[in-house]
């Protein structure tokens, strides 16, 4: 009798309308970070019509780190993100997520599902959707056509959206069309979309471009608070901003790493000074 | 200075606000298509009753010609909706949807052809007249089974569906977008037109398939069959509207709009955008095929002209006039433009193409959102307010608000 009850209980659990069967939920492969390194980039080269946007680039990023990438315009920072996220094929080199996942063998959608989120240089949100739905679409979970057709928000997912809205300070704008947000708010929404997906690694391209001083400060706080739980790579031009968040800074120049270290070390590095001579950095 | 009578002023204001609230009501997600479904059902039922029950000399009598014309318009409306789903919601401008429509039509035409039996001019029980004329001795293999209604319907869906799948899979996987994709769809329908013009293809060549006698045993010339076809068309159109609305209001619909507006962003969120596009394209092609299947028994002929690239472009104009991305806009646009076409060609048969071109230019320049956009402007309702209100109104249901208006 008891076992029968147990069985019906289990059967009912299996038939619950508000959940998906566990075996249908794609298992997210997680990167093996036993060596404490989450991203291995070795000998990456990319050329566009003979122009080397990345030139034998080597970069290692530790798990939970907040890393700043700086470099002049055209140094290859965005291209580097394109390679990591599968948008651009590289000519040579290797890119590993943890010790076990070869990023070059996956496409954009798979890499996103593996837990690498990306914010574009130009803020990109779904303008015809509300803030809420922008976050809904970003939630972690199955991204297949069929599951989208039958998807229903679970309580946990709704809580997650509320949590993210809270973090990015857009609770009041939840039902506003994303297209009607200010530039800074769009930047935040896009960061929120990354957070909703709960990625292991966040690539953030120029997050404070076009933000007011106050917004910039809040963004700095947010990014610092994310480090630890997530690994964050930030590309930024604003040196003041970089100084306020960075522990380790990597300087890119003409597609390869010129220097790496703390902000002070980098600023006193002779190569960096030479390259930036006459510039404010 | 113009003196305005204050009483008149308030009356005008009241009327305005009533009109405004009706319009803004219409603007609420889902309202437009619900209202349209109601109007369609009532109109076609009334027309049918007026045709069958009233005497011919009654002023309210609706002629069988009108019934058939209405049925034809509704088929076009369904085709327009198919284009709207793919263009309005996903930003894929297909200039070749006429091909799926025509393929569906040919499937039905083959069935109707086989139903003629030995009543053709040559009296051959197996071979359609045009095959006897070409001195063919037996039915080509791809005509076998087409005398069964269910099989013909299956084929009329499977062939365009498969074509859409293969075409979409090749195009979207290679990330062909924008103008290049539109040109490819034009090429597709053009190539099919050339192929179907050839006699050796075995589809009646230039003349196509015609002289149908009956469908499922019902005489195609009788009033009751005509009315029946109109009602079936209406019913299927309503089903197509409701299904499509359910799709565009689901999360799937939101992903599709996301792909339209920021495809790269959707990809980096983990969506396989090409899968979404392929399946939506197939769905849209199937609806176009159903429209074609319903069209052929009502107009009594299908020929390669239906594949003409111009036809597909015309459909896009209907959608543009009605307003993209609303479902009901496409249907209203198709009905209005086709009614105008019927009227216009009666007066100036050669002028229609110019009128159509002018219409397209005017709509593109002055009404980029089509008539549905005009409605929106008059009701003075911002989309975000509408969405917000919807969200508030069904708070019990949690958040199931939908900004896709359909
Ligand atoms: N798709 C592309 N085709 C051709 N050249 C490109 C492409 N993407 C980037 N580049 C070039 O590569 C260089 C590096 O660009 P990018 O990575 O965007 O620099 P950053 O983000 O550091 O400013 C630039 O000179 C840019 O013009
Ligand atoms: Mg850049």
XYZ file of C-alpha atoms and ligand atoms in Angstrom:
715
model
C 0.000 0.000 0.000
C 2.735 2.338 1.003
C 4.773 1.608 -2.069
C 1.698 2.135 -4.234
C 1.235 5.552 -2.728
C 4.839 6.281 -3.329
C 4.480 5.176 -6.915
C 1.430 7.340 -7.611
C 3.248 10.191 -5.950
C 6.171 9.746 -8.277
C 3.923 9.360 -11.276
C 2.146 12.540 -10.391
C 5.469 14.289 -10.014
C 6.410 13.079 -13.473
C 3.168 14.358 -14.974
C 3.264 17.779 -13.378
C 2.204 20.317 -15.967
C 4.417 23.108 -14.715
C 7.732 21.337 -15.047
C 9.678 19.692 -17.785
C 10.866 16.137 -17.538
C 14.405 16.173 -16.233
C 15.778 14.161 -19.149
C 14.409 16.741 -21.566
C 16.294 19.569 -19.914
C 19.614 19.814 -21.698
C 22.377 19.150 -19.284
C 24.679 22.072 -19.199
C 28.250 20.927 -19.447
C 30.257 22.865 -16.974
C 33.865 23.809 -17.497
C 36.476 21.959 -15.514
C 38.274 24.615 -13.506
C 40.329 22.372 -11.235
C 43.463 24.297 -12.266
C 41.616 27.479 -11.287
C 41.792 28.782 -14.848
C 38.510 29.229 -16.709
C 39.688 30.550 -20.040
C 42.733 29.461 -21.979
C 43.497 31.394 -25.158
C 46.670 30.344 -26.925
C 48.228 31.588 -30.125
C 45.033 33.116 -31.464
C 45.324 34.790 -34.844
C 42.568 36.316 -36.933
C 43.075 38.249 -40.091
C 40.639 40.223 -42.175
C 41.816 40.517 -45.760
C 45.424 40.268 -44.675
C 45.028 42.678 -41.762
C 45.855 40.916 -38.516
C 43.176 41.863 -36.030
C 44.540 39.270 -33.580
C 48.158 38.279 -33.767
C 49.325 35.260 -31.781
C 47.408 36.306 -28.712
C 47.851 34.448 -25.414
C 45.585 35.061 -22.469
C 44.616 33.114 -19.354
C 41.796 34.154 -17.093
C 41.285 32.725 -13.619
C 37.969 31.462 -12.353
C 36.043 34.179 -10.543
C 38.346 36.928 -11.673
C 37.407 40.408 -12.834
C 39.711 41.201 -15.708
C 39.947 44.447 -17.602
C 41.029 44.563 -21.201
C 42.250 47.880 -22.434
C 43.809 49.027 -25.649
C 43.457 51.643 -28.323
C 40.664 51.559 -30.852
C 41.281 48.754 -33.285
C 43.525 46.845 -30.891
C 41.349 43.767 -31.365
C 39.328 43.701 -28.154
C 35.956 43.184 -29.802
C 37.446 40.688 -32.211
C 38.750 38.719 -29.245
C 35.228 38.541 -27.824
C 33.932 37.500 -31.235
C 36.340 34.575 -31.255
C 35.491 33.454 -27.729
C 31.750 33.548 -28.422
C 31.989 31.729 -31.740
C 31.075 34.631 -33.977
C 34.409 34.837 -35.731
C 36.470 31.855 -36.827
C 40.122 32.186 -36.001
C 42.897 31.272 -38.406
C 45.023 29.532 -35.825
C 45.285 29.011 -32.105
C 43.104 27.422 -29.484
C 40.442 28.581 -27.085
C 39.372 26.405 -24.156
C 36.667 26.997 -21.588
C 38.039 25.244 -18.547
C 40.189 22.267 -19.350
C 37.455 20.296 -21.044
C 35.529 22.452 -23.507
C 37.001 23.443 -26.835
C 35.277 26.690 -27.712
C 36.366 26.589 -31.326
C 34.269 23.459 -31.857
C 31.007 25.204 -30.930
C 28.809 27.856 -32.485
C 27.325 30.964 -30.895
C 24.181 29.336 -29.553
C 26.061 26.405 -28.025
C 28.654 28.644 -26.454
C 25.908 30.751 -24.942
C 24.317 27.586 -23.545
C 27.644 26.524 -22.106
C 27.485 29.605 -19.935
C 29.306 32.395 -21.700
C 27.291 35.584 -21.863
C 28.173 38.611 -23.860
C 27.245 42.271 -23.848
C 27.711 44.052 -27.125
C 29.632 47.246 -27.572
C 26.479 48.893 -28.887
C 23.710 48.127 -26.403
C 21.406 45.568 -27.991
C 18.093 44.700 -26.415
C 14.814 43.530 -27.899
C 13.209 46.907 -28.419
C 9.747 45.628 -29.282
C 9.500 43.678 -26.034
C 8.989 44.852 -22.497
C 11.862 44.835 -20.049
C 10.242 41.856 -18.382
C 10.084 39.841 -21.556
C 13.622 40.757 -22.465
C 14.654 39.056 -19.254
C 12.245 36.180 -19.784
C 13.849 35.400 -23.115
C 17.268 35.492 -21.502
C 16.564 32.966 -18.767
C 18.685 29.892 -18.623
C 16.964 26.761 -19.888
C 16.035 24.989 -23.051
C 16.140 27.263 -26.072
C 14.519 24.907 -28.576
C 11.596 25.791 -30.819
C 9.217 23.312 -29.242
C 9.989 24.246 -25.676
C 9.522 27.915 -26.583
C 6.071 27.142 -27.951
C 4.991 25.389 -24.778
C 6.996 27.453 -22.305
C 5.373 28.710 -19.161
C 7.134 30.809 -16.565
C 7.668 28.906 -13.353
C 7.595 30.581 -9.972
C 11.338 30.212 -9.633
C 11.896 31.822 -13.003
C 9.659 34.718 -12.122
C 11.576 35.187 -8.899
C 14.797 35.177 -10.831
C 13.485 37.904 -13.120
C 12.433 39.986 -10.128
C 15.828 39.491 -8.585
C 17.579 40.650 -11.752
C 15.226 43.613 -12.111
C 16.203 44.532 -8.609
C 19.920 44.238 -9.325
C 19.761 46.403 -12.419
C 17.359 48.854 -10.823
C 14.662 48.625 -13.475
C 11.766 47.330 -11.331
C 9.709 50.371 -12.181
C 10.317 49.954 -15.876
C 9.400 46.295 -15.965
C 6.446 46.763 -18.325
C 8.058 49.440 -20.427
C 9.105 48.676 -23.949
C 12.836 48.242 -24.018
C 12.963 50.552 -27.028
C 11.727 53.393 -24.836
C 14.550 53.098 -22.296
C 17.384 55.595 -22.052
C 20.785 54.632 -23.370
C 22.139 53.916 -19.928
C 19.083 51.863 -19.002
C 19.527 49.794 -22.132
C 23.104 49.085 -21.120
C 21.824 47.925 -17.754
C 19.064 45.860 -19.251
C 21.559 44.107 -21.440
C 23.709 43.350 -18.423
C 20.556 42.110 -16.712
C 19.857 39.821 -19.641
C 23.282 38.288 -19.135
C 22.621 37.838 -15.444
C 19.249 36.190 -16.054
C 21.082 33.504 -17.999
C 23.378 32.858 -15.003
C 26.560 32.511 -17.057
C 29.910 31.355 -15.730
C 31.794 33.852 -17.817
C 30.617 37.331 -18.748
C 32.175 39.300 -21.553
C 31.268 42.926 -21.246
C 32.197 45.234 -24.098
C 32.395 48.916 -23.147
C 29.612 48.909 -20.568
C 29.828 52.542 -19.518
C 29.907 54.148 -22.943
C 27.288 56.884 -22.923
C 26.542 56.582 -19.203
C 26.361 59.453 -16.760
C 28.931 59.631 -13.970
C 26.451 58.247 -11.475
C 25.430 55.389 -13.741
C 29.085 54.626 -14.349
C 29.664 54.366 -10.637
C 26.756 52.008 -10.166
C 27.966 49.884 -13.058
C 31.383 49.654 -11.429
C 29.759 48.479 -8.212
C 27.660 45.940 -10.041
C 30.553 44.449 -11.968
C 32.710 44.222 -8.875
C 29.934 42.467 -7.003
C 29.554 39.936 -9.808
C 33.171 38.831 -9.682
C 33.746 35.772 -7.553
C 30.516 34.042 -8.415
C 31.051 34.781 -12.092
C 34.167 35.447 -14.077
C 33.974 38.843 -15.736
C 36.023 40.254 -18.585
C 35.440 43.937 -19.180
C 36.620 45.959 -22.140
C 36.723 49.645 -21.410
C 38.329 52.860 -22.549
C 37.438 54.896 -19.510
C 40.619 54.703 -17.436
C 38.980 56.147 -14.374
C 36.440 53.359 -14.540
C 39.078 50.699 -15.108
C 41.061 51.956 -12.154
C 37.969 51.766 -9.972
C 37.226 48.118 -10.700
C 40.327 46.406 -11.963
C 42.562 44.044 -10.109
C 44.302 42.738 -13.177
C 44.570 44.668 -16.389
C 45.586 43.297 -19.767
C 46.723 45.715 -22.421
C 46.125 44.744 -26.022
C 48.044 46.316 -28.819
C 47.773 45.431 -32.487
C 46.163 42.115 -31.765
C 48.455 40.797 -29.066
C 49.018 41.222 -25.362
C 51.395 44.056 -24.628
C 51.359 43.980 -20.858
C 49.516 42.476 -17.948
C 49.392 43.289 -14.243
C 47.835 45.671 -11.785
C 46.832 49.093 -12.984
C 49.956 50.669 -11.490
C 52.280 48.093 -12.963
C 50.688 48.501 -16.367
C 50.828 52.268 -16.262
C 54.489 52.206 -15.453
C 55.301 49.586 -18.044
C 57.743 50.987 -20.598
C 56.116 49.359 -23.623
C 52.752 50.688 -22.604
C 54.113 54.169 -22.080
C 55.789 54.034 -25.445
C 52.626 52.960 -27.256
C 50.429 55.385 -25.400
C 52.900 58.242 -25.531
C 50.954 61.432 -25.917
C 47.719 59.746 -24.866
C 46.036 60.237 -21.566
C 46.537 56.675 -20.400
C -11.889 83.514 -35.187
C -14.346 80.686 -35.375
C -16.992 80.478 -32.696
C -17.668 76.987 -31.561
C -20.916 76.208 -29.896
C -19.975 74.739 -26.491
C -22.741 72.134 -26.611
C -21.621 70.968 -30.012
C -18.114 70.978 -28.714
C -18.921 68.540 -25.916
C -20.883 66.309 -28.259
C -17.940 66.169 -30.621
C -15.634 65.489 -27.724
C -17.840 62.668 -26.508
C -18.048 61.098 -29.916
C -14.307 61.381 -30.261
C -13.643 59.742 -26.954
C -16.074 56.904 -27.731
C -14.413 56.310 -31.072
C -11.067 56.563 -29.331
C -11.977 53.995 -26.716
C -13.354 51.606 -29.328
C -10.156 51.974 -31.287
C -7.899 51.595 -28.291
C -9.925 48.579 -27.295
C -9.149 47.160 -30.706
C -5.500 47.893 -30.124
C -5.366 45.637 -27.117
C -3.418 42.507 -27.825
C -5.598 39.855 -29.360
C -8.639 42.111 -29.675
C -8.129 42.972 -33.317
C -8.127 39.402 -34.485
C -10.986 38.354 -32.181
C -13.129 41.078 -33.645
C -12.094 40.130 -37.151
C -12.964 36.489 -36.540
C -16.423 37.545 -35.363
C -16.995 39.775 -38.363
C -15.817 37.082 -40.775
C -18.085 34.428 -39.304
C -21.150 36.648 -39.196
C -20.611 38.011 -42.699
C -20.067 34.697 -44.409
C -22.931 33.015 -42.563
C -25.265 35.861 -43.488
C -24.118 35.772 -47.103
C -24.607 32.023 -47.256
C -28.082 32.223 -45.794
C -28.996 35.044 -48.167
C -27.835 32.972 -51.119
C -29.540 29.740 -50.200
C -32.720 30.888 -48.476
C -33.783 34.092 -50.214
C -35.507 34.174 -53.603
C -33.415 35.491 -56.465
C -35.490 38.665 -56.820
C -35.159 39.626 -53.170
C -33.122 42.817 -52.689
C -31.019 41.053 -50.086
C -30.233 38.070 -52.278
C -26.505 37.381 -52.611
C -25.524 35.932 -55.951
C -23.452 32.789 -56.223
C -20.920 34.863 -58.114
C -20.509 37.053 -55.053
C -20.239 34.000 -52.823
C -17.414 32.629 -54.922
C -15.735 36.027 -55.105
C -15.821 36.242 -51.328
C -14.392 32.736 -51.065
C -11.560 33.759 -53.365
C -10.841 36.883 -51.317
C -10.690 34.821 -48.151
C -8.129 32.501 -49.751
C -6.042 35.551 -50.586
C -6.503 36.768 -47.036
C -5.137 33.486 -45.739
C -2.163 33.777 -48.064
C -1.568 37.332 -46.875
C -1.611 36.166 -43.277
C 0.965 33.506 -44.129
C 3.230 36.208 -45.510
C 2.615 38.422 -42.500
C 3.693 35.688 -40.112
C 7.035 35.395 -41.777
C 7.554 39.025 -42.805
C 5.784 40.997 -40.122
C 6.904 38.911 -37.183
C 10.225 37.521 -38.308
C 11.383 40.109 -40.819
C 11.844 37.580 -43.617
C 10.489 39.220 -46.746
C 9.346 36.310 -48.870
C 8.608 37.309 -52.437
C 7.821 33.737 -53.373
C 4.902 32.685 -51.233
C 2.794 32.384 -54.353
C 4.800 29.231 -55.042
C 3.496 27.451 -51.943
C -0.003 28.692 -52.684
C 0.201 27.385 -56.241
C 1.656 24.039 -55.200
C -1.209 23.546 -52.777
C -3.522 24.521 -55.588
C -1.973 22.050 -58.000
C -2.375 19.265 -55.450
C -6.077 19.997 -55.202
C -6.284 20.495 -58.957
C -4.855 17.033 -59.573
C -7.511 15.520 -57.348
C -10.278 17.442 -59.097
C -8.835 16.433 -62.464
C -9.002 12.768 -61.541
C -12.606 13.221 -60.394
C -13.596 14.168 -63.932
C -13.146 10.513 -64.947
C -14.598 9.706 -68.340
C -16.620 12.916 -68.487
C -13.743 14.676 -70.267
C -13.785 15.601 -73.940
C -11.900 12.442 -74.854
C -13.800 10.268 -72.426
C -10.684 8.537 -71.140
C -11.485 7.173 -67.656
C -7.892 7.426 -66.374
C -6.074 10.099 -68.310
C -6.957 13.781 -68.061
C -7.713 15.389 -71.409
C -4.371 17.126 -71.793
C -2.517 13.818 -71.452
C -4.675 12.176 -74.106
C -3.978 15.186 -76.274
C -0.233 14.686 -75.752
C -0.648 11.044 -76.721
C 0.385 9.766 -73.336
C -0.498 6.132 -72.752
C -0.570 5.993 -69.009
C -0.701 8.165 -65.941
C 2.724 9.427 -64.760
C 3.714 7.903 -61.410
C 3.322 11.158 -59.506
C -0.348 11.284 -60.474
C -1.121 7.955 -58.848
C -3.121 8.108 -55.673
C -4.268 11.631 -56.431
C -7.800 10.378 -57.028
C -8.034 9.849 -53.277
C -9.027 13.057 -51.533
C -7.042 12.399 -48.361
C -3.930 11.518 -50.309
C -4.213 14.584 -52.520
C -4.593 16.816 -49.468
C -1.618 15.146 -47.842
C 0.491 15.727 -50.934
C -0.744 19.283 -51.332
C 0.618 19.938 -47.842
C 3.687 17.723 -47.897
C 5.192 19.027 -51.122
C 5.111 22.743 -50.318
C 6.004 21.966 -46.699
C 9.029 19.967 -47.743
C 10.059 22.556 -50.295
C 9.838 25.279 -47.647
C 11.855 23.144 -45.266
C 14.645 22.429 -47.730
C 14.728 25.985 -49.015
C 14.630 27.451 -45.510
C 17.196 25.031 -44.201
C 19.654 25.894 -46.952
C 19.026 29.622 -46.845
C 18.824 30.222 -43.105
C 21.635 27.874 -42.204
C 23.906 29.790 -44.554
C 22.591 32.954 -42.922
C 21.218 34.450 -46.079
C 19.102 37.430 -45.083
C 17.499 40.587 -46.361
C 17.424 41.384 -50.014
C 19.373 38.286 -51.022
C 16.805 36.052 -49.431
C 13.958 37.923 -51.106
C 15.663 37.500 -54.468
C 16.094 33.785 -53.807
C 12.392 33.394 -53.067
C 11.582 35.212 -56.303
C 13.911 32.902 -58.175
C 12.230 29.909 -56.568
C 8.765 30.835 -57.720
C 10.037 31.918 -61.130
C 11.819 28.611 -61.675
C 8.678 26.718 -60.698
C 6.638 28.811 -63.085
C 8.950 27.963 -65.980
C 8.872 24.295 -65.033
C 5.095 24.164 -64.829
C 4.772 25.866 -68.187
C 6.414 22.851 -69.814
C 3.976 20.276 -71.166
C 6.368 17.438 -70.380
C 6.014 18.149 -66.662
C 2.593 16.561 -66.830
C 0.620 19.336 -65.155
C -1.222 20.610 -68.183
C 1.460 23.088 -69.221
C 0.273 26.485 -70.240
C -3.407 25.723 -69.692
C -3.003 24.199 -66.301
C -5.734 22.088 -64.783
C -9.354 23.031 -65.328
C -12.879 21.880 -66.325
C -13.428 20.383 -62.896
C -16.750 18.645 -62.318
C -17.113 17.771 -58.677
C -15.387 17.556 -55.316
C -16.054 14.663 -52.924
C -19.111 13.886 -55.041
C -20.615 17.379 -54.799
C -21.276 19.207 -58.033
C -18.938 22.203 -58.214
C -21.480 24.222 -60.179
C -24.252 23.989 -57.604
C -25.008 26.864 -55.250
C -24.884 24.656 -52.196
C -21.361 23.450 -52.999
C -20.210 27.004 -53.573
C -21.654 28.087 -50.257
C -20.141 25.035 -48.605
C -16.716 25.927 -49.990
C -17.051 29.489 -48.718
C -17.956 28.244 -45.269
C -15.090 25.752 -45.195
C -12.726 28.523 -46.300
C -13.978 30.796 -43.536
C -13.660 28.061 -40.974
C -10.115 27.194 -41.963
C -9.157 30.862 -42.073
C -10.503 31.306 -38.559
C -8.572 28.260 -37.371
C -5.432 29.589 -39.039
C -5.896 32.985 -37.377
C -6.395 31.477 -33.945
C -3.456 29.089 -34.286
C -1.184 31.822 -35.549
C -2.268 34.109 -32.774
C -1.492 31.442 -30.205
C 1.937 31.075 -31.762
C 2.810 34.757 -31.887
C 1.626 35.252 -28.332
C 3.636 32.372 -26.932
C 7.277 32.618 -25.956
C 7.997 31.238 -29.403
C 6.385 34.339 -30.863
C 8.539 36.546 -28.682
C 11.678 34.747 -29.763
C 10.641 35.255 -33.376
C 10.219 38.990 -32.887
C 13.549 39.011 -31.046
C 15.167 37.347 -34.038
C 13.602 39.955 -36.291
C 14.927 42.878 -34.255
C 18.263 41.597 -32.983
C 19.228 38.256 -34.413
C 22.798 38.333 -33.100
C 21.582 39.112 -29.600
C 19.227 36.124 -29.742
C 22.036 33.851 -30.871
C 24.291 34.940 -28.050
C 21.460 34.143 -25.656
C 21.566 30.577 -26.899
C 18.760 30.544 -29.456
C 19.331 28.624 -32.663
C 17.770 31.349 -34.728
C 17.938 29.384 -37.976
C 15.765 26.633 -36.472
C 13.154 29.169 -35.504
C 13.206 30.654 -38.962
C 12.967 27.323 -40.748
C 9.983 26.114 -38.735
C 8.191 29.392 -39.026
C 8.815 29.360 -42.751
C 7.393 25.856 -43.032
C 4.353 26.817 -40.972
C 3.770 29.834 -43.135
C 4.188 27.786 -46.328
C 1.627 25.265 -45.083
C -0.927 27.990 -44.517
C -0.241 29.315 -48.003
C -0.743 25.788 -49.363
C -4.086 25.411 -47.584
C -5.150 28.721 -49.079
C -4.173 27.450 -52.535
C -6.087 24.220 -52.001
C -9.240 26.131 -51.131
C -8.752 28.565 -53.980
C -8.702 26.076 -56.855
C -12.169 24.463 -56.490
C -13.698 27.924 -56.136
C -12.114 29.598 -59.145
C -12.154 26.376 -61.163
C -8.657 26.582 -62.606
C -4.991 26.444 -61.637
C -2.296 27.343 -64.128
C 1.399 28.281 -64.012
C 0.459 31.954 -63.925
C -0.116 31.481 -60.194
C 3.631 31.020 -59.816
C 4.299 34.362 -61.442
C 6.714 36.462 -59.348
C 4.319 39.362 -59.688
C 1.635 37.468 -57.783
C 3.898 37.036 -54.790
C 4.803 40.702 -54.861
C 1.135 41.595 -54.885
C 0.647 39.647 -51.675
C 3.360 41.704 -50.033
C 1.493 44.863 -51.049
C -1.694 43.572 -49.400
C 0.204 42.977 -46.188
C 1.903 46.353 -46.340
C -1.446 48.087 -46.864
C -3.075 46.281 -43.972
C -0.100 46.633 -41.655
C 2.643 44.196 -40.861
C 2.961 42.171 -37.706
C -0.673 42.255 -36.644
C -2.263 39.246 -38.429
C -5.601 41.044 -38.793
C -3.946 43.828 -40.760
C -2.823 41.404 -43.444
C -6.313 39.954 -43.758
C -8.025 43.321 -43.931
C -5.402 44.514 -46.416
C -5.935 41.516 -48.676
C -9.716 41.922 -48.625
C -9.613 45.648 -49.315
C -6.991 45.591 -52.053
C -8.645 42.687 -53.820
C -12.023 44.334 -53.655
C -10.437 47.456 -55.101
C -8.815 45.337 -57.779
C -12.120 43.785 -58.805
C -13.705 47.213 -59.011
C -10.766 48.844 -60.710
C -10.174 46.231 -63.376
C -13.839 46.448 -64.339
C -13.309 50.098 -65.235
C -9.690 50.189 -66.380
C -8.293 46.705 -66.919
C -4.815 47.893 -67.883
C -4.431 50.426 -65.124
C -4.374 48.044 -62.170
C -0.637 47.458 -62.028
C -0.028 51.199 -61.955
C -2.623 51.639 -59.261
C -1.040 48.846 -57.258
C 2.400 50.402 -57.621
C 1.091 53.786 -56.598
C -0.668 52.231 -53.614
C 2.531 50.573 -52.512
C 4.506 53.796 -52.766
C 1.869 55.767 -50.882
C 1.651 53.200 -48.119
C 5.412 52.897 -47.789
C 5.876 56.654 -47.593
C 2.860 57.774 -45.580
C 1.682 54.672 -43.762
C 4.688 52.536 -42.931
C 2.597 50.634 -40.397
C -0.311 50.245 -42.803
C -3.957 50.635 -41.846
C -3.336 48.928 -38.526
C -0.794 51.633 -37.763
C -3.373 54.277 -38.626
C -5.729 52.671 -36.155
C -3.026 52.804 -33.560
C -2.339 56.466 -34.214
C -6.024 57.398 -33.992
C -6.566 55.542 -30.788
C -3.588 57.451 -29.400
C -2.526 54.413 -27.474
C 1.110 53.776 -26.967
C 1.986 50.112 -27.272
C 3.718 49.989 -23.916
C 0.594 51.260 -22.200
C -1.457 48.601 -23.869
C 0.978 45.930 -22.784
C 1.109 47.298 -19.271
C -2.639 47.373 -18.981
C -2.907 43.824 -20.136
C -0.351 42.807 -17.559
C -2.278 44.569 -14.833
C -5.578 43.168 -15.958
C -4.553 39.576 -15.624
C -2.329 39.903 -12.637
C -4.021 36.841 -11.171
C -2.495 34.893 -13.974
C 0.847 36.374 -13.091
C 2.670 37.816 -16.028
C 1.398 36.478 -19.249
C 1.221 39.826 -20.944
C 1.950 39.966 -24.568
C 3.129 42.898 -26.495
C 2.745 41.180 -29.810
C -0.541 42.586 -30.980
C -2.507 40.138 -32.991
N 34.509 41.884 -39.788
C 35.628 42.615 -39.981
N 36.114 42.777 -41.239
C 37.223 43.486 -41.444
N 37.924 44.090 -40.492
C 37.499 43.984 -39.224
C 36.318 43.239 -38.906
N 36.133 43.297 -37.566
C 37.138 44.038 -37.088
N 37.971 44.445 -38.070
C 39.179 45.226 -37.902
O 39.939 44.608 -36.913
C 40.537 45.570 -36.068
C 40.193 45.267 -34.646
O 38.838 45.612 -34.427
P 38.134 45.528 -33.014
O 38.343 44.179 -32.469
O 36.718 45.942 -33.223
O 38.897 46.610 -32.161
P 38.554 47.215 -30.723
O 37.311 46.584 -30.232
O 39.738 46.886 -29.904
O 38.411 48.680 -30.929
C 40.061 46.933 -36.537
O 41.078 47.514 -37.305
C 38.854 46.619 -37.389
O 38.766 47.537 -38.444
Mg 35.475 47.339 -29.790
